[in-house]
PDB file of C-alpha atoms in Angstrom:
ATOM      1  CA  UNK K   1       7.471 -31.470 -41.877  1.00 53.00           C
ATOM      2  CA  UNK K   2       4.295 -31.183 -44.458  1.00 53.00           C
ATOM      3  CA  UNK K   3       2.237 -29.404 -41.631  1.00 51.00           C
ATOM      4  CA  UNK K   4       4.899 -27.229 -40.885  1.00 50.00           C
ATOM      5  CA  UNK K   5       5.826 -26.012 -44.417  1.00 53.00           C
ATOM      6  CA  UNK K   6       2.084 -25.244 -44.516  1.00 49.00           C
ATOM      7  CA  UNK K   7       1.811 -23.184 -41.115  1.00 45.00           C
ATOM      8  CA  UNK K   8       4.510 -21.160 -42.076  1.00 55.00           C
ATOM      9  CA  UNK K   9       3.155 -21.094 -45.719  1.00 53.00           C
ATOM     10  CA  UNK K  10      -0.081 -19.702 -44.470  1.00 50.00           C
ATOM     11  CA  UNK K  11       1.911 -17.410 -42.094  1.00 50.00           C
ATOM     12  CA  UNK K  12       3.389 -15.559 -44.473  1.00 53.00           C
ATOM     13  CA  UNK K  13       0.121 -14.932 -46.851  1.00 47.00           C
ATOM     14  CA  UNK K  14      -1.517 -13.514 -43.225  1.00 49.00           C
ATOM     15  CA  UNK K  15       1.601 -11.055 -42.859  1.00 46.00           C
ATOM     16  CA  UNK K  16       1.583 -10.355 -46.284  1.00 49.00           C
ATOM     17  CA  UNK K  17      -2.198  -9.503 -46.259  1.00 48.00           C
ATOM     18  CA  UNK K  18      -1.594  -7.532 -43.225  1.00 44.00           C
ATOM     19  CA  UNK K  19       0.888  -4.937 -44.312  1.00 41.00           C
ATOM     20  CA  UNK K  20      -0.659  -4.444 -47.702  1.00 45.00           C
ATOM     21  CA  UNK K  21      -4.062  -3.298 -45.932  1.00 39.00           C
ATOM     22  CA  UNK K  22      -1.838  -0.636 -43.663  1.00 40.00           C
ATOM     23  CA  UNK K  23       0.196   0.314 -46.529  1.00 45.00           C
ATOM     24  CA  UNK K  24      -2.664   1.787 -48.219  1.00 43.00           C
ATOM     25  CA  UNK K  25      -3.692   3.497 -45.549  1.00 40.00           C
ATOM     26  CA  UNK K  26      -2.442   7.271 -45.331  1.00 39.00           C
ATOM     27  CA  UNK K  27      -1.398   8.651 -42.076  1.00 37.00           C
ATOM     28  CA  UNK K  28      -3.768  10.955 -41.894  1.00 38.00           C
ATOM     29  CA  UNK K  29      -6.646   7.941 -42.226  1.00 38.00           C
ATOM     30  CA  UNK K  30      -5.172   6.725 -39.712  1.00 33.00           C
ATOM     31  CA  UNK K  31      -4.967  10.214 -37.290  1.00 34.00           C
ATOM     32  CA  UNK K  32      -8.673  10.238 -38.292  1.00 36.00           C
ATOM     33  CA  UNK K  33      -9.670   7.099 -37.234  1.00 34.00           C
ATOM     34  CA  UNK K  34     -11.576   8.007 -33.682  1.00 33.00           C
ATOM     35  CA  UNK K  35     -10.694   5.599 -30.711  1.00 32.00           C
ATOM     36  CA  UNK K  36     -13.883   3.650 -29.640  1.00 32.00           C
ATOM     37  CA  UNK K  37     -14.686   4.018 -25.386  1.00 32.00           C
ATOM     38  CA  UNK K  38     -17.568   2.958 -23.279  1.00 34.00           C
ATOM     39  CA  UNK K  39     -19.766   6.015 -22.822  1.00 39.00           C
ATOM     40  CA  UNK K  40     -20.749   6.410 -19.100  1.00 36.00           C
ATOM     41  CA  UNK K  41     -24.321   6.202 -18.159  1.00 39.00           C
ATOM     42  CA  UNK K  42     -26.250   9.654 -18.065  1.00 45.00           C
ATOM     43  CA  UNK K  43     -25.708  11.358 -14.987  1.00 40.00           C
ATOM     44  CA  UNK K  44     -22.559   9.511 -13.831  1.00 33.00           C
ATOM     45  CA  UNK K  45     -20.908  12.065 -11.684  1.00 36.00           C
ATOM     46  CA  UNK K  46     -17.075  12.711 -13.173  1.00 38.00           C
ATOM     47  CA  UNK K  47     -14.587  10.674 -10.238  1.00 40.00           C
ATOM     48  CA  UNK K  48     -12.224  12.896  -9.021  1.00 48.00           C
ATOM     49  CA  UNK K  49      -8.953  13.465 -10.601  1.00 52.00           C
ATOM     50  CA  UNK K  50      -5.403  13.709  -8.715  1.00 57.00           C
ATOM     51  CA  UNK K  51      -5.019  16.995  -7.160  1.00 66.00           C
ATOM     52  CA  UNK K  52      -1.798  18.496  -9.809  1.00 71.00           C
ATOM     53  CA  UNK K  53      -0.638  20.411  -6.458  1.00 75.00           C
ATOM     54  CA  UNK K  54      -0.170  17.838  -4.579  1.00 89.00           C
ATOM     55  CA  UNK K  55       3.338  15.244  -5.441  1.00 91.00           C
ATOM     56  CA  UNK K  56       2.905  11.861  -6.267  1.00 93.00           C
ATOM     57  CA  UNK K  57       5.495  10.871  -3.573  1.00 95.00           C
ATOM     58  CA  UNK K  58       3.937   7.729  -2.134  1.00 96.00           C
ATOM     59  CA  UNK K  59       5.165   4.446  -3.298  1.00 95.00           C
ATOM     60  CA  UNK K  60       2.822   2.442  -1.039  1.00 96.00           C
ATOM     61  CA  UNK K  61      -0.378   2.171   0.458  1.00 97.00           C
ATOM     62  CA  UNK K  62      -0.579   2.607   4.223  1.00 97.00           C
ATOM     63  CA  UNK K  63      -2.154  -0.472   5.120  1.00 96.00           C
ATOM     64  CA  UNK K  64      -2.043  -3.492   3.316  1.00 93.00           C
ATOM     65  CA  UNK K  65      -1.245  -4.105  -0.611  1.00 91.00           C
ATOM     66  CA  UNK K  66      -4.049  -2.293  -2.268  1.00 91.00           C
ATOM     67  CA  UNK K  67      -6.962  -1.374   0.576  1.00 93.00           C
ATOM     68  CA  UNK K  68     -11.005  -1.308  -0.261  1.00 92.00           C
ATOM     69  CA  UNK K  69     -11.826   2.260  -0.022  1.00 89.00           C
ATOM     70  CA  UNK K  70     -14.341   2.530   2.488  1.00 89.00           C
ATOM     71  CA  UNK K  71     -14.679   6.323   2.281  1.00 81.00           C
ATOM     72  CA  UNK K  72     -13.112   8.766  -0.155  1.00 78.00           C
ATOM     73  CA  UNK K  73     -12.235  12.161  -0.688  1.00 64.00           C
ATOM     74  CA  UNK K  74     -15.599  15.202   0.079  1.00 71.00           C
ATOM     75  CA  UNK K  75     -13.797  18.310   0.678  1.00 69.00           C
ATOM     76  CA  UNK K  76     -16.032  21.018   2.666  1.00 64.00           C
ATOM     77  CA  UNK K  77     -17.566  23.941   0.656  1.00 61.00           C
ATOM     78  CA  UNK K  78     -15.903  25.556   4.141  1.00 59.00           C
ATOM     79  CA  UNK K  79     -13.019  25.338   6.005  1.00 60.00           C
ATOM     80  CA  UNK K  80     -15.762  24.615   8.787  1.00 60.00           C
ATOM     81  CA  UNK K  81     -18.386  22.722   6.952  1.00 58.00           C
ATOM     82  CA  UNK K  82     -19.312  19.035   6.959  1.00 62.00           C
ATOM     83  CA  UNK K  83     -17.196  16.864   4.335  1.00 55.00           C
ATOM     84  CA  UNK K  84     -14.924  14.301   4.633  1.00 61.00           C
ATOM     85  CA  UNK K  85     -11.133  15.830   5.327  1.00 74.00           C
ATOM     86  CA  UNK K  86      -9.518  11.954   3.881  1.00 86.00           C
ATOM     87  CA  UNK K  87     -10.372   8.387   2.661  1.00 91.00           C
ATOM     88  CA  UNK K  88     -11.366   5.268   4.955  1.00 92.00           C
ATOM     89  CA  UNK K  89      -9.389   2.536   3.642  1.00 94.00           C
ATOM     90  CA  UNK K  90     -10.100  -1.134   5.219  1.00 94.00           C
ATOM     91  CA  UNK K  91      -8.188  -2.402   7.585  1.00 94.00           C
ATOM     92  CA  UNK K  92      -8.379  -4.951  10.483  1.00 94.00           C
ATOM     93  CA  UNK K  93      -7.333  -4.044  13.818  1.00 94.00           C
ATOM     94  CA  UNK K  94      -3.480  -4.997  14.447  1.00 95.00           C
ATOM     95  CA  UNK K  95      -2.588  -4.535  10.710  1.00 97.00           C
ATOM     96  CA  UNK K  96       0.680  -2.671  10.140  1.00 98.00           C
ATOM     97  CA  UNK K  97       0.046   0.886   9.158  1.00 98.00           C
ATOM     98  CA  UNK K  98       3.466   2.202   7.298  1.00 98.00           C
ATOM     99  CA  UNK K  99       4.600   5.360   5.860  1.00 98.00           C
ATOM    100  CA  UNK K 100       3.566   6.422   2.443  1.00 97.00           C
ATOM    101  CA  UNK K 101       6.817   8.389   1.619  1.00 97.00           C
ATOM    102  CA  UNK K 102      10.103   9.285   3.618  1.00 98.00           C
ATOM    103  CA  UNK K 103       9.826  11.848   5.909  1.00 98.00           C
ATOM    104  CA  UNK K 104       9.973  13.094   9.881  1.00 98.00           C
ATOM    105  CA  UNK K 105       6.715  12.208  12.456  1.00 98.00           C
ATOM    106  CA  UNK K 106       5.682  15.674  13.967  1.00 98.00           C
ATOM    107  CA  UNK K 107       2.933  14.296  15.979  1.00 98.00           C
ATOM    108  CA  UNK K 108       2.565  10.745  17.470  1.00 97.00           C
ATOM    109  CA  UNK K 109       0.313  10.966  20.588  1.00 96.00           C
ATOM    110  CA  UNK K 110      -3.789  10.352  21.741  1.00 94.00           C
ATOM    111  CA  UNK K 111      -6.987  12.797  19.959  1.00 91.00           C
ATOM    112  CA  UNK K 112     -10.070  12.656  21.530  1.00 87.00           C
ATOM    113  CA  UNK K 113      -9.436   8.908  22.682  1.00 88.00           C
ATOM    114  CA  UNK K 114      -8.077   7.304  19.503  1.00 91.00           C
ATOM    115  CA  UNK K 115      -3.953   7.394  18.597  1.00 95.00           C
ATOM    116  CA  UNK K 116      -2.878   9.655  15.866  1.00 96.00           C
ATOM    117  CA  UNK K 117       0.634   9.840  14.097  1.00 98.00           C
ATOM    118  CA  UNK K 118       1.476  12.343  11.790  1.00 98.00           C
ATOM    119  CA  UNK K 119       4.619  12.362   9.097  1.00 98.00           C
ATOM    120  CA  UNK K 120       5.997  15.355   7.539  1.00 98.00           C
ATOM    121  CA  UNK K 121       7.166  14.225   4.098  1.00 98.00           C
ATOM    122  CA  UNK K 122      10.561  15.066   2.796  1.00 96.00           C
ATOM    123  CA  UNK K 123      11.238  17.695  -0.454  1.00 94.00           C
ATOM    124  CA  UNK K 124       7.392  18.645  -0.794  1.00 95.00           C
ATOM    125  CA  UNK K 125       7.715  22.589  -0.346  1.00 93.00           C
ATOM    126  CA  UNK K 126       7.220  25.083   1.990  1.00 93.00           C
ATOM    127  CA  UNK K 127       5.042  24.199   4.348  1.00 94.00           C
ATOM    128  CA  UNK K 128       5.525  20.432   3.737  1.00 95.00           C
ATOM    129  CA  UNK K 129       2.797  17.936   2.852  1.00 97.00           C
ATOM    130  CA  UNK K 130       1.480  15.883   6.235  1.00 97.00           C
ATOM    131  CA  UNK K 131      -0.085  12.697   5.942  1.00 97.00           C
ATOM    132  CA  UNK K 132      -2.512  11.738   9.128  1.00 96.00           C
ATOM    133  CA  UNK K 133      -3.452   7.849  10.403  1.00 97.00           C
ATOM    134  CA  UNK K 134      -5.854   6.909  12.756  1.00 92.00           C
ATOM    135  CA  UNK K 135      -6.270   4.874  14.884  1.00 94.00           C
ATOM    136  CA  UNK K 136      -2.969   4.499  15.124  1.00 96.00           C
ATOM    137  CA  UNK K 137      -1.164   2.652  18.114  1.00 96.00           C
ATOM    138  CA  UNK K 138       1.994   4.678  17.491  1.00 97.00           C
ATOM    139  CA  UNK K 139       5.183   2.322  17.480  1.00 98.00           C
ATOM    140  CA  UNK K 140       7.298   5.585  16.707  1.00 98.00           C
ATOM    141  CA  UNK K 141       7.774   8.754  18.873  1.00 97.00           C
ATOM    142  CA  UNK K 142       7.707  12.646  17.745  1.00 97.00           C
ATOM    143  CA  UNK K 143      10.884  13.777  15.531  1.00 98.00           C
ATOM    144  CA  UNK K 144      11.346  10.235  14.306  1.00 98.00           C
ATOM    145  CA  UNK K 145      12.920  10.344  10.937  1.00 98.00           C
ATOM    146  CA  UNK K 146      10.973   7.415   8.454  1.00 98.00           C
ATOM    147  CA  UNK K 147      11.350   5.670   5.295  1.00 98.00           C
ATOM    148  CA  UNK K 148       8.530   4.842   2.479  1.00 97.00           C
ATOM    149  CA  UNK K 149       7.487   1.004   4.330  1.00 97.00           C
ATOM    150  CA  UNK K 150       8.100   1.907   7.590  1.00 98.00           C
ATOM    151  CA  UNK K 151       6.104   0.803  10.321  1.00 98.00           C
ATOM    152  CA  UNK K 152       4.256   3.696  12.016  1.00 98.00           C
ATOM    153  CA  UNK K 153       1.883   1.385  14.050  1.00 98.00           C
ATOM    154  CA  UNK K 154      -0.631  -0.388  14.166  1.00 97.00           C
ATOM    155  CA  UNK K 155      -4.514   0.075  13.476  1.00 96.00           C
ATOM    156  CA  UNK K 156      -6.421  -0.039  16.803  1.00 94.00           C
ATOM    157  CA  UNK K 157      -9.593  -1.424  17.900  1.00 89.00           C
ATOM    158  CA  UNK K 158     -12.763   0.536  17.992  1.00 76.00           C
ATOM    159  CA  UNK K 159     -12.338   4.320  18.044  1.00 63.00           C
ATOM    160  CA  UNK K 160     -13.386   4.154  14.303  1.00 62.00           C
ATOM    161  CA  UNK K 161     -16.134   6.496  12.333  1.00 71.00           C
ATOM    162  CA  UNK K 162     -16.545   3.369   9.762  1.00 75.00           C
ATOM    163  CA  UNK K 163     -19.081   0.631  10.417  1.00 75.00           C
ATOM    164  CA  UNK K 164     -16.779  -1.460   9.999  1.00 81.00           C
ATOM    165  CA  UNK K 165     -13.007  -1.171  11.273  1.00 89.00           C
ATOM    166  CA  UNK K 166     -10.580   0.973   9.120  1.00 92.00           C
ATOM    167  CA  UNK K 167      -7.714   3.723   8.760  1.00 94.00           C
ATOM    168  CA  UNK K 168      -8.224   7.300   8.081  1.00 93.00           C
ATOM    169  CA  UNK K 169      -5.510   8.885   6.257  1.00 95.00           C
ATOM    170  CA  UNK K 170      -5.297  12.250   5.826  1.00 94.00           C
ATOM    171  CA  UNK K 171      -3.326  15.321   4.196  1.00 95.00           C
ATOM    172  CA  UNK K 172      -2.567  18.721   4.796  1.00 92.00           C
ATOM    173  CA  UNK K 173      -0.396  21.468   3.814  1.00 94.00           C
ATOM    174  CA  UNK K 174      -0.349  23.751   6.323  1.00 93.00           C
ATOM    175  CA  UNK K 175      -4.291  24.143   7.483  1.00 89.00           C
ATOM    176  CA  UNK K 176      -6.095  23.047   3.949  1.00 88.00           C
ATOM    177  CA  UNK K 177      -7.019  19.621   3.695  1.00 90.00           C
ATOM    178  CA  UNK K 178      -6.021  17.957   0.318  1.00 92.00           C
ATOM    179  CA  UNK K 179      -7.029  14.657  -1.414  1.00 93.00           C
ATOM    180  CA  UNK K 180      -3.904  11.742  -0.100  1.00 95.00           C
ATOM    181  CA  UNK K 181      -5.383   9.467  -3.014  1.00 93.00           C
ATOM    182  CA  UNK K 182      -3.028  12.323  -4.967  1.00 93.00           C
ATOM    183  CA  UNK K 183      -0.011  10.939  -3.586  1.00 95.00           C
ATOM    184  CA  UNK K 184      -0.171   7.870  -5.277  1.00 94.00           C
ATOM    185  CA  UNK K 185       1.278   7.086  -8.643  1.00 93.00           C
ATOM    186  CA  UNK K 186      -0.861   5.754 -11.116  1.00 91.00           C
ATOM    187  CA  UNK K 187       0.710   2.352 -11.047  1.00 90.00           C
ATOM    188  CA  UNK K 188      -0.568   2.264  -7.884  1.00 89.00           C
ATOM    189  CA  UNK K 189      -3.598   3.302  -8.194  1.00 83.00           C
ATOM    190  CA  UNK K 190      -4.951   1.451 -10.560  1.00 73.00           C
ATOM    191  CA  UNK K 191      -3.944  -2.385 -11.006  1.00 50.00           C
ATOM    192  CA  UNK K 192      -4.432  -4.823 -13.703  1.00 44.00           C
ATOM    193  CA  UNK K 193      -6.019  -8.150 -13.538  1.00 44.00           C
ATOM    194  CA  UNK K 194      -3.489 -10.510 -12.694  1.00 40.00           C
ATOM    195  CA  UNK K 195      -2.472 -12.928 -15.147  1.00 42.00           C
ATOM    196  CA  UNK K 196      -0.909 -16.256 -15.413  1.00 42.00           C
ATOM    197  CA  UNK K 197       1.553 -16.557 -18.469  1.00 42.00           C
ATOM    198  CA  UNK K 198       3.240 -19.836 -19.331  1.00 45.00           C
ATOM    199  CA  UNK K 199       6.435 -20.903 -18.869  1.00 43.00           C
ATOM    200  CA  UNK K 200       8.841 -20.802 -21.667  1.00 47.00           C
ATOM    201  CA  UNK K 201      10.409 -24.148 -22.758  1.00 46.00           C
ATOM    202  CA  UNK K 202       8.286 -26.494 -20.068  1.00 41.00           C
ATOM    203  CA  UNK K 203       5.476 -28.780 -21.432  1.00 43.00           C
ATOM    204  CA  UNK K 204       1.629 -26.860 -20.194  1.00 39.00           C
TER     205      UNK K 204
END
């Protein structure tokens, strides 16, 4: 009971302590007080920031639970110059490659070899927003409406520009190639460290 009156005693002199030292601070000390951040090294290129034409519809990744981005985002300086027109995203072959948002499939058939399917997504203007996979073993069929989740297909073997196998996705609105990254809500973007918190009421 001792060591408890004393905790508590001390407790209170910490609070105490505490509010006096914010209490004489003015709100405008405090408005002035600048927020402390990591400056990045010299010549650390800006990363690209979501593209604010583009909805942030998605509320999943197409393949797995949050992919390693092989590839990102290098729009061409031309409609017909080199760039990247997507992101790579890591993926085995035979992993389940879903819909990022609801939508219709305009195009499910065979490019140049590899399997394409293609998903017109719901409420995002005039023309719509399409998302692109490949390689895609299509497990749906042209006019197919989807839901966010659903299975589109699968990723196929080979027929992949990464060294390693993966799943371009893609985005258009009508002929200009946008960032898909911009589809995804923050909380989805970027994900905390996980963390293990104890268990309220059992012994640790």
């Amino acid at each position: 009971m001792r060591a408890k009156r004393c905790v508590r005693t001390w407790l209170g002199l910490l609070l105490g302590m505490t509010l006096t030292v914010l209490g004489a601070l003015s709100p405008s000390a405090l408005a002035r007080t600048p927020a402390t951040a990591t400056p990045a090294p010299p010549g650390t290129p800006e990363p690209p920031g979501p593209d604010p034409t583009v909805p942030t519809v998605a509320r999943t990744w197409p393949v797995g639970l949050r992919p390693m981005v092989v590839r990102g985002w290098g729009p061409p300086a031309t409609p017909y110059g080199r760039g990247h027109r997507g992101v790579d995203l890591a993926a085995a072959p035979g992993t389940a490659v879903r819909a990022v948002a609801p939508g219709r499939v305009s195009f499910a058939d065979r490019v140049a070899g590899r399997g394409v399917v293609s998903v017109e997504l719901s409420g995002t203007g005039t023309p719509p927003l399409r998302t692109t996979y490949g390689p895609v073993r299509a497990s749906v069929k042209k006019d197919d409406e989807v839901t966010t989740g659903e299975v589109l297909g699968t990723v196929e073997p080979g027929g992949s520009h990464c060294p390693t196998s993966c799943l371009h996705w893609g985005l258009l609105r009508g002929k200009t190639y946008l960032d898909p990254l911009s589809l995804l809500p923050p909380w989805l973007l970027h994900r905390g460290p996980s963390r293990l918190l104890p268990v309220i009421g059992k012994p640790s």
